Short mmCIF file of N, CA and C in Angstrom, two decimals:
data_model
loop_
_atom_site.label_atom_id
_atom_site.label_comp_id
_atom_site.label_asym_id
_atom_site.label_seq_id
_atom_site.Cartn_x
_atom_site.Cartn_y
_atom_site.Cartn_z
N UNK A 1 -10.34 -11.27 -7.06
CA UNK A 1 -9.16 -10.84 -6.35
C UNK A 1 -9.46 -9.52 -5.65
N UNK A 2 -9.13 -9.15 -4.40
CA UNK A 2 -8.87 -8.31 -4.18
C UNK A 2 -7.50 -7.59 -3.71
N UNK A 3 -7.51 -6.45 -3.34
CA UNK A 3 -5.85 -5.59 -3.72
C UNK A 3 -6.17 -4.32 -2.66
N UNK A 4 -5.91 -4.19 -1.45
CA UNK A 4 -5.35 -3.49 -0.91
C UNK A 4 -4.45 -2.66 -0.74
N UNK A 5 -4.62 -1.32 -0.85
CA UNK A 5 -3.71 -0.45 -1.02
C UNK A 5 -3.31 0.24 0.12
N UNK A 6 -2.00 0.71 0.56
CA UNK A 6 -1.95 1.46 2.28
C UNK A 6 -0.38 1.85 2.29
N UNK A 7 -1.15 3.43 1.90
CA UNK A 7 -0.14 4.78 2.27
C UNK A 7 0.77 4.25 3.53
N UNK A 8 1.78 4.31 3.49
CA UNK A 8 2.72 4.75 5.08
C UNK A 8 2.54 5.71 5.86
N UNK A 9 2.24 5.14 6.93
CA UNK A 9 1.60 6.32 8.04
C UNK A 9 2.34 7.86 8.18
N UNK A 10 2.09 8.47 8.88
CA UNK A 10 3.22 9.88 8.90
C UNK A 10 4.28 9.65 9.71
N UNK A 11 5.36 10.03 8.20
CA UNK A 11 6.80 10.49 8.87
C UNK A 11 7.24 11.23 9.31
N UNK A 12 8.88 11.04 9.63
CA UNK A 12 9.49 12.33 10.30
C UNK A 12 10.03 13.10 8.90
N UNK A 13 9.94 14.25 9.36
CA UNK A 13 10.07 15.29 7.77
C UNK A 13 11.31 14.94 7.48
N UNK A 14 12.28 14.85 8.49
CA UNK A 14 13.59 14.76 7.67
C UNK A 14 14.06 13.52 8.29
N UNK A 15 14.95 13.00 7.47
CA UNK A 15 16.08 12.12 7.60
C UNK A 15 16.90 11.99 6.89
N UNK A 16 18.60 11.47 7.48
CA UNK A 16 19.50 11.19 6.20
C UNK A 16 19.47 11.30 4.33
N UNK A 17 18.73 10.64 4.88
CA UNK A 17 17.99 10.20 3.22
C UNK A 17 16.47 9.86 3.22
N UNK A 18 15.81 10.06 1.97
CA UNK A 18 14.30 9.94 2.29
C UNK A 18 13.73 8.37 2.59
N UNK A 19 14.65 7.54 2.38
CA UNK A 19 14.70 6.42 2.40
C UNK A 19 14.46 5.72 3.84
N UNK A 20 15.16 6.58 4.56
CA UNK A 20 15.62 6.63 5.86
C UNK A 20 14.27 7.27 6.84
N UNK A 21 13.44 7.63 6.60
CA UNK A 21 12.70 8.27 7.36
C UNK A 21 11.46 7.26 8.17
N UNK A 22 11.82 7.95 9.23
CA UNK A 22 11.04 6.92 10.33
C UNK A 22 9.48 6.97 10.54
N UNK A 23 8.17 6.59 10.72
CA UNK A 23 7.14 7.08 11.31
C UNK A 23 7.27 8.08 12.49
N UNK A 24 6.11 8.17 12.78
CA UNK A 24 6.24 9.02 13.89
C UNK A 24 5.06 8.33 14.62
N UNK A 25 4.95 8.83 15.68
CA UNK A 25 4.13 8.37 17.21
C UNK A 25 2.74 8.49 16.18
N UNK A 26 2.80 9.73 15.88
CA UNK A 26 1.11 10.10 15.25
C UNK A 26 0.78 9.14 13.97
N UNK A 27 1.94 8.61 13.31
CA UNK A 27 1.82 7.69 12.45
C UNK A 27 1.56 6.42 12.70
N UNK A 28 2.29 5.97 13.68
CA UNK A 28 2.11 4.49 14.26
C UNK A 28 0.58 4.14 14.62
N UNK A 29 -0.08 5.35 15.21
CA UNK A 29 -1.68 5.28 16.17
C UNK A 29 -2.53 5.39 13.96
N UNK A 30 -1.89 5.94 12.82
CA UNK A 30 -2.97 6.15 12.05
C UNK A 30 -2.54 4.53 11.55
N UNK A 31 -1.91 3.89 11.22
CA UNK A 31 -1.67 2.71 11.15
C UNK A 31 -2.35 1.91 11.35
N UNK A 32 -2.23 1.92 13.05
CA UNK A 32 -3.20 0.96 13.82
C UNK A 32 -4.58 1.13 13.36
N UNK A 33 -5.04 1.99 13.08
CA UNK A 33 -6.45 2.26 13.13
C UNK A 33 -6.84 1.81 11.15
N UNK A 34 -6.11 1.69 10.76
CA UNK A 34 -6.18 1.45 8.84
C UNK A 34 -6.11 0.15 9.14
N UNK A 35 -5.15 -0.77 10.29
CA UNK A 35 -4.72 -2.07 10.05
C UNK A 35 -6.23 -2.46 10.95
N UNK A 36 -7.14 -1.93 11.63
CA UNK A 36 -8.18 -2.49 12.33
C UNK A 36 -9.34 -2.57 11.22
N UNK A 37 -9.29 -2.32 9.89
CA UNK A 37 -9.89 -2.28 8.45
C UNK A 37 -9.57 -3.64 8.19
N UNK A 38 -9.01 -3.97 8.05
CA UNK A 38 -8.11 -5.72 7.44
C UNK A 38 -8.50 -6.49 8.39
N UNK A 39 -9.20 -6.31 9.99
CA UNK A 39 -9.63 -8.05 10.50
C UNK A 39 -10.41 -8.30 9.90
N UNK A 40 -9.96 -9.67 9.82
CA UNK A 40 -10.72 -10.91 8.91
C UNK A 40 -10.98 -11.04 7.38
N UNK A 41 -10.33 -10.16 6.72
CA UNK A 41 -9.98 -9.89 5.06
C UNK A 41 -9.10 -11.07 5.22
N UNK A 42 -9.45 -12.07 4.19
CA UNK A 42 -8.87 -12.70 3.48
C UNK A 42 -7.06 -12.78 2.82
N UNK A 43 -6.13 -12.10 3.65
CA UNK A 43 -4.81 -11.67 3.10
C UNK A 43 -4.12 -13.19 2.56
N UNK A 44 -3.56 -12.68 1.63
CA UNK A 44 -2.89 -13.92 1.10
C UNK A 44 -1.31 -13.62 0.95
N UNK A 45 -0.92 -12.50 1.48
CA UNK A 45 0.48 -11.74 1.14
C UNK A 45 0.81 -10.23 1.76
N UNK A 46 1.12 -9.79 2.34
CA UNK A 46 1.60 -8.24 2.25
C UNK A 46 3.14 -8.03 1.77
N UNK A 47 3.05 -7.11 0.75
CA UNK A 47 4.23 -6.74 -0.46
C UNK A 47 4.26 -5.00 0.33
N UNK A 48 5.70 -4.80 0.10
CA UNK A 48 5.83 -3.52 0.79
C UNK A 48 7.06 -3.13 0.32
N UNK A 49 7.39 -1.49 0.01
CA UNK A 49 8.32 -1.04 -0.68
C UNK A 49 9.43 -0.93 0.95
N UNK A 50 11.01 -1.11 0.07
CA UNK A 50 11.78 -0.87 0.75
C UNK A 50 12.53 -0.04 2.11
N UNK A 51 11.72 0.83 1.72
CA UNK A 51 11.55 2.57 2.84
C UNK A 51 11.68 2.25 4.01
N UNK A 52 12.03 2.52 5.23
CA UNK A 52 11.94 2.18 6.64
C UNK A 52 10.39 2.51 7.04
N UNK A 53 9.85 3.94 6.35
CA UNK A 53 8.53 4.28 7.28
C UNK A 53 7.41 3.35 6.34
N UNK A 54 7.65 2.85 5.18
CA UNK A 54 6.76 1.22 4.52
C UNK A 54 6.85 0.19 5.68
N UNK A 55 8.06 -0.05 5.63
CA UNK A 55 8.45 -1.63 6.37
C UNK A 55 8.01 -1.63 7.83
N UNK A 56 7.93 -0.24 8.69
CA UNK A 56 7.57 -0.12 9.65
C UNK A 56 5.70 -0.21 10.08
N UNK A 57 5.43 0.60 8.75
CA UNK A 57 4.11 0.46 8.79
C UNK A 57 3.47 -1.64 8.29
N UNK A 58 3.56 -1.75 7.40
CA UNK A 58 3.70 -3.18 7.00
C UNK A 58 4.10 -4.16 8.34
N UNK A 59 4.82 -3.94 8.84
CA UNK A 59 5.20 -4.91 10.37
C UNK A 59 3.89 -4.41 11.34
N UNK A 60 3.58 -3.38 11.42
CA UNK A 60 2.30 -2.87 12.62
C UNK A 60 1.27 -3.56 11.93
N UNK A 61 1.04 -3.77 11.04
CA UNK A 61 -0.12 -4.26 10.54
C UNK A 61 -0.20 -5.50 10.27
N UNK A 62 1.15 -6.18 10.19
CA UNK A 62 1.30 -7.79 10.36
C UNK A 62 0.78 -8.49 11.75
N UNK A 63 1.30 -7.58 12.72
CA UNK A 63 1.33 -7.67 14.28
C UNK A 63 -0.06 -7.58 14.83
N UNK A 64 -0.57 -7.07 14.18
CA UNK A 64 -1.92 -6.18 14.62
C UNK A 64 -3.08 -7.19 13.94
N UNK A 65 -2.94 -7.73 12.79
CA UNK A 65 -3.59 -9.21 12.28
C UNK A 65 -3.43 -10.30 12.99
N UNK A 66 -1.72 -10.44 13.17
CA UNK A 66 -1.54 -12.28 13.76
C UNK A 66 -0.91 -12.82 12.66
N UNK A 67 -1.27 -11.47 11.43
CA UNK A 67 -0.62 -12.43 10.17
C UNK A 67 0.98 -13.43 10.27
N UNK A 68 0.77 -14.65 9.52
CA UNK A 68 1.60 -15.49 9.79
C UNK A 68 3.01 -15.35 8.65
N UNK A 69 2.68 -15.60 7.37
CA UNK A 69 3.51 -15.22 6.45
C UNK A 69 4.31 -13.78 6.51
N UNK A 70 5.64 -14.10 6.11
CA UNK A 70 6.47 -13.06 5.79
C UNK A 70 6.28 -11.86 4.66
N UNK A 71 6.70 -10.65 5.46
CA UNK A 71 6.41 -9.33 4.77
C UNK A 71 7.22 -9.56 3.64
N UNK A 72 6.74 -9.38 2.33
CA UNK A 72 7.58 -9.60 1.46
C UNK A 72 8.05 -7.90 0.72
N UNK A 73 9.76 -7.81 0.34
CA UNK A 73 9.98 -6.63 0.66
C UNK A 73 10.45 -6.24 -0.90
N UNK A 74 9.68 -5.36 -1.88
CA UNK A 74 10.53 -5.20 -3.12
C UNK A 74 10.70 -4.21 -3.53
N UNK A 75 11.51 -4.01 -4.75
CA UNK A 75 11.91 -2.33 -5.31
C UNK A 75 11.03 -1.67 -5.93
N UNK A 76 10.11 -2.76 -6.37
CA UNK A 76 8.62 -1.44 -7.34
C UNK A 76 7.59 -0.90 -6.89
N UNK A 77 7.68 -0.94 -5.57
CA UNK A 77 6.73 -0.31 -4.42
C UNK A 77 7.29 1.41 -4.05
N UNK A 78 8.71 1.44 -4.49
CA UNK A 78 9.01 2.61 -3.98
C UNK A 78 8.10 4.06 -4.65
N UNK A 79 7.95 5.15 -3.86
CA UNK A 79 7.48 6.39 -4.18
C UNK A 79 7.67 6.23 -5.94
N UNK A 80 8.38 6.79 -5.88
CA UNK A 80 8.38 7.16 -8.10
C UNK A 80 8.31 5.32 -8.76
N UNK A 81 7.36 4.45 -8.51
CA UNK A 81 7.51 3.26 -8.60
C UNK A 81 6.68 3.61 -9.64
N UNK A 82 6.43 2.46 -11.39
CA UNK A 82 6.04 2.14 -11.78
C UNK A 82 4.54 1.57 -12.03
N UNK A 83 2.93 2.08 -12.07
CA UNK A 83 1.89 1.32 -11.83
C UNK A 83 1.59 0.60 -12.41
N UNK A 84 1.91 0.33 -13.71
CA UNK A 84 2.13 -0.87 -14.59
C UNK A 84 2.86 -1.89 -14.35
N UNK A 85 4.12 -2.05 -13.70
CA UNK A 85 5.02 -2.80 -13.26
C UNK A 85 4.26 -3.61 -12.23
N UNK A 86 4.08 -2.81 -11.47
CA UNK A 86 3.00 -3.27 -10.13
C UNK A 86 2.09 -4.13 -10.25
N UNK A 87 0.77 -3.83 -11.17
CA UNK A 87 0.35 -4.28 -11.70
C UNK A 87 0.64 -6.04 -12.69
N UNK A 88 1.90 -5.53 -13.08
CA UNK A 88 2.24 -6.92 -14.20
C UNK A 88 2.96 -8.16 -12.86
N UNK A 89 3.44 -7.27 -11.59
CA UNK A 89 3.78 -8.61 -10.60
C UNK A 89 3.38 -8.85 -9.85
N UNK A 90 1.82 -8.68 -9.79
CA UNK A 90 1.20 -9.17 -9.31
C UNK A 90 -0.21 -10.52 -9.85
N UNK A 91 0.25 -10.72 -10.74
CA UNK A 91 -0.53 -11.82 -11.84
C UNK A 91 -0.75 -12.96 -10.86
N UNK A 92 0.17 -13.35 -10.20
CA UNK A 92 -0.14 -14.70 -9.45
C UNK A 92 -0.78 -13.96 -7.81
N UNK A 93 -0.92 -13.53 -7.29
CA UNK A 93 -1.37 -13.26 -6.13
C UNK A 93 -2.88 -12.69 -6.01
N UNK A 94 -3.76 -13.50 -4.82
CA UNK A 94 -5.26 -13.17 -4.74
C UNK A 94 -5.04 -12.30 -3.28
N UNK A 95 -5.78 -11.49 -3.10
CA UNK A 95 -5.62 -10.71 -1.68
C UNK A 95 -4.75 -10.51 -1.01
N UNK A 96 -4.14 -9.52 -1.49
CA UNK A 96 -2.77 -9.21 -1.31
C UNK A 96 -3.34 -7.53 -1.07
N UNK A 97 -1.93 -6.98 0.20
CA UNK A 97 -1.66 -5.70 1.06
C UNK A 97 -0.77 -5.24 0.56
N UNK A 98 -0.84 -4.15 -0.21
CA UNK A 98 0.74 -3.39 -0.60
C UNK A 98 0.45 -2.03 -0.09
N UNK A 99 1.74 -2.06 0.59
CA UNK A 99 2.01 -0.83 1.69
C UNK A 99 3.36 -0.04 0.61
N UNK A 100 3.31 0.75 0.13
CA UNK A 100 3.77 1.97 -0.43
C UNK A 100 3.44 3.42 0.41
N UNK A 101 4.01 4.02 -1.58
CA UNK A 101 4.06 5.54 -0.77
C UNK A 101 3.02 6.38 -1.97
N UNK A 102 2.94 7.97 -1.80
CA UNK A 102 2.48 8.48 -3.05
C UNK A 102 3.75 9.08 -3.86
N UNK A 103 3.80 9.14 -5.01
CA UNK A 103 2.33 9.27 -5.28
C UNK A 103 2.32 8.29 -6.11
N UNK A 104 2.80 6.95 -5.96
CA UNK A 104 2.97 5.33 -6.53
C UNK A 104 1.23 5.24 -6.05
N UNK A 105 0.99 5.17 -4.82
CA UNK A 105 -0.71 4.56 -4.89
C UNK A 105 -1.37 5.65 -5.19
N UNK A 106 -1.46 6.39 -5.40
CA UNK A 106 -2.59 7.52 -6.30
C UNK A 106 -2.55 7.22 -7.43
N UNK A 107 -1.25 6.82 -8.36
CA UNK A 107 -1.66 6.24 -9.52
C UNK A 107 -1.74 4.71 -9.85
N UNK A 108 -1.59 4.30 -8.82
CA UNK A 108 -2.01 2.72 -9.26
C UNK A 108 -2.88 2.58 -8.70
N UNK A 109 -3.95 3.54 -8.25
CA UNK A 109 -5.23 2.89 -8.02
C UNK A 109 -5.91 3.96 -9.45
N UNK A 110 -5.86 4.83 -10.47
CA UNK A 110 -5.93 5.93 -11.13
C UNK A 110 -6.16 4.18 -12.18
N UNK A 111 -4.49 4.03 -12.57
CA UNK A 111 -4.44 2.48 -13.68
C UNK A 111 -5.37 1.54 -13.22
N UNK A 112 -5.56 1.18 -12.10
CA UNK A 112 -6.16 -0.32 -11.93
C UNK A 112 -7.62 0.07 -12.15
N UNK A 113 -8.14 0.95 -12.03
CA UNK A 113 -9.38 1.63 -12.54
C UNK A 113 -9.94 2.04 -13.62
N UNK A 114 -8.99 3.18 -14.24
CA UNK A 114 -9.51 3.78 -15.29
C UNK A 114 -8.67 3.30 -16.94
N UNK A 115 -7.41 2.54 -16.06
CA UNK A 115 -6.22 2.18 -17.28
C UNK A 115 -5.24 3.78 -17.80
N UNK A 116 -5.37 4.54 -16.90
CA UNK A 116 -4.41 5.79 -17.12
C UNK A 116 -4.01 6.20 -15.85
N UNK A 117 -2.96 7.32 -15.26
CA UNK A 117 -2.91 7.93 -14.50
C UNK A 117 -3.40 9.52 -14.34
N UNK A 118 -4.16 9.99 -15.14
CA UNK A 118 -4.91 11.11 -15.10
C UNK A 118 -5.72 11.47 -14.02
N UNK A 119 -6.25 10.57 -13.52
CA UNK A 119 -6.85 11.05 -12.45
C UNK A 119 -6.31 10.25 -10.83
N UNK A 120 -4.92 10.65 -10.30
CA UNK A 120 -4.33 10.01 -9.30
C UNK A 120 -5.80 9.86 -8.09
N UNK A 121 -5.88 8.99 -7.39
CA UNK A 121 -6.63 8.84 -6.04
C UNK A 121 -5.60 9.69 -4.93
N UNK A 122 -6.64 10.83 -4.27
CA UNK A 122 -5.69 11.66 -3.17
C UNK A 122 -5.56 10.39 -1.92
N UNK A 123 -4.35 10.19 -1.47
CA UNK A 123 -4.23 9.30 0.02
C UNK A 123 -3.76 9.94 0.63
N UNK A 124 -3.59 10.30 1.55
CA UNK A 124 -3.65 10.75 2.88
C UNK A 124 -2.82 9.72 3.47
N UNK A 125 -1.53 9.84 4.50
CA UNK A 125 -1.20 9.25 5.09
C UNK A 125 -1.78 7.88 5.70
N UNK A 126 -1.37 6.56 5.79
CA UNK A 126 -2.18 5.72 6.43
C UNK A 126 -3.48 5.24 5.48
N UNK A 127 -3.89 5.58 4.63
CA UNK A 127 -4.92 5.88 3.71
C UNK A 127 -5.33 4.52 3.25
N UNK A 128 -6.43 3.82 3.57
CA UNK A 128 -6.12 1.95 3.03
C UNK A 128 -7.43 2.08 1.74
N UNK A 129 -6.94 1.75 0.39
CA UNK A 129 -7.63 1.35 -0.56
C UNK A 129 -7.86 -0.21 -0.56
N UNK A 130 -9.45 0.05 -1.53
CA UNK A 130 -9.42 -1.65 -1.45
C UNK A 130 -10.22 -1.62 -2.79
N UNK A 131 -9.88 -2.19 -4.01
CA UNK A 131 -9.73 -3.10 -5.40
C UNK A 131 -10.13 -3.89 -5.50
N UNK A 132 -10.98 -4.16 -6.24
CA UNK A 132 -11.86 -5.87 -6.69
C UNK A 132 -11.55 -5.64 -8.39
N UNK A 133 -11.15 -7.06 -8.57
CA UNK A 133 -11.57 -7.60 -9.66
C UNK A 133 -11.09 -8.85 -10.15
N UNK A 134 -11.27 -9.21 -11.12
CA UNK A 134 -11.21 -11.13 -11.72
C UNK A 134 -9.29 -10.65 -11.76
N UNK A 135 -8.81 -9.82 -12.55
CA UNK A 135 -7.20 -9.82 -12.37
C UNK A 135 -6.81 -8.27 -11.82
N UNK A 136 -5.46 -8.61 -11.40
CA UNK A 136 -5.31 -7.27 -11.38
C UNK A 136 -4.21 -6.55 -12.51
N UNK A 137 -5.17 -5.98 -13.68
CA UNK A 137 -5.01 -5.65 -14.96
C UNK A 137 -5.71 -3.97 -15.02
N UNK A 138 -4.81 -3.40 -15.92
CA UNK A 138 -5.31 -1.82 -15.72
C UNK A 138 -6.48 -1.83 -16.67
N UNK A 139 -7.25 -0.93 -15.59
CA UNK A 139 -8.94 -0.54 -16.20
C UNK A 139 -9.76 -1.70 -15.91
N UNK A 140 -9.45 -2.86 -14.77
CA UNK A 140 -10.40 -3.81 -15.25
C UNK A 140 -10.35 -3.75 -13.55
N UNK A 141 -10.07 -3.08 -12.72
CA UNK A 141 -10.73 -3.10 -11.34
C UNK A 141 -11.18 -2.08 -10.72
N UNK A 142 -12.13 -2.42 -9.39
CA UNK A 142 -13.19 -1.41 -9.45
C UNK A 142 -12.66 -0.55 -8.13
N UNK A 143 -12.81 0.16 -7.73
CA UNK A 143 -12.22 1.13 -6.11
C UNK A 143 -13.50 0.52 -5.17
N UNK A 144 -13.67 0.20 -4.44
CA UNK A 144 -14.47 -0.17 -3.31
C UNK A 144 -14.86 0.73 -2.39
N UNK A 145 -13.42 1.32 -1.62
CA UNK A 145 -13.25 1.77 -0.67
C UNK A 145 -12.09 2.72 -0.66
N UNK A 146 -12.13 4.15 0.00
CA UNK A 146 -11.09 4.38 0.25
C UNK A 146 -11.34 4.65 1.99
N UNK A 147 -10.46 4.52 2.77
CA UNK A 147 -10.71 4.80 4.32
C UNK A 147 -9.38 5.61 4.62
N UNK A 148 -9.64 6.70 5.54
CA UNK A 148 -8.79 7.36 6.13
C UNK A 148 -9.09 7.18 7.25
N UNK A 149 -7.45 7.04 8.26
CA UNK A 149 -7.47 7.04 9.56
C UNK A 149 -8.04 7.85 9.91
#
């Protein structure tokens, strides 16, 4: 299996709510350039937290593949999300894109590695990790890659 990981590009500092916050121009271009990492990877899914500047990033990178299947959109992707949770729903899925935030992927790439969060992975906006292993179970996959726009 592999497991793709990818920060949301840069937002606008403020909005309504943090929920609410949009990319920005400079975000959209680091996007593009993380989603030009994924031609011809094997995707079997992209999972993406609720956020507008997730869902926005997750659609540029659907667009930017050709990918055919629907962005699938859930609650344990959000920022203060769970890496164990993450982890446990993803049992049925092989090559799969989850577009989150931090510091949710600093520690679920920290679990899927080492089986703790002690040592978070720094991401950087736009930031695409990539995960190998037989499941995706904490401590039993390996970091490959990290790429910054």
């Amino acid at each position: 299996m592999k497991l793709w990981i990818l920060r949301h590009g840069e937002a606008q500092a403020h909005a309504r709510t943090d929920a609410e916050r949009n990319l920005t121009e400079h975000g959209r271009a680091e996007v593009l350039r993380s989603a030009a990492q994924l031609i011809g990877q094997p995707l079997s899914a992209i999972i993406a937290s609720p956020y507008v500047r997730a869902q926005q990033t997750a659609h540029l990178v659907r667009k930017a593949l050709g990918f055919e299947p629907d962005i699938r959109t859930v609650p344990w992707l959000t920022p203060e999300g769970n890496p164990l949770q993450v982890l446990e729903n993803l049992d049925s899925d092989d090559n799969v894109l989850l577009v989150s935030h931090q510091p949710l992927v600093g520690s679920l790439i920290s679990v899927a590695q080492h089986g703790h969060q002690r040592q978070p992975e720094p991401m950087h906006t736009a930031s695409l990790a990539e995960l190998e292993g037989d499941f995706p179970l904490a401590g039993l996959m390996s970091l490959v890659s990290v790429k910054n726009p």
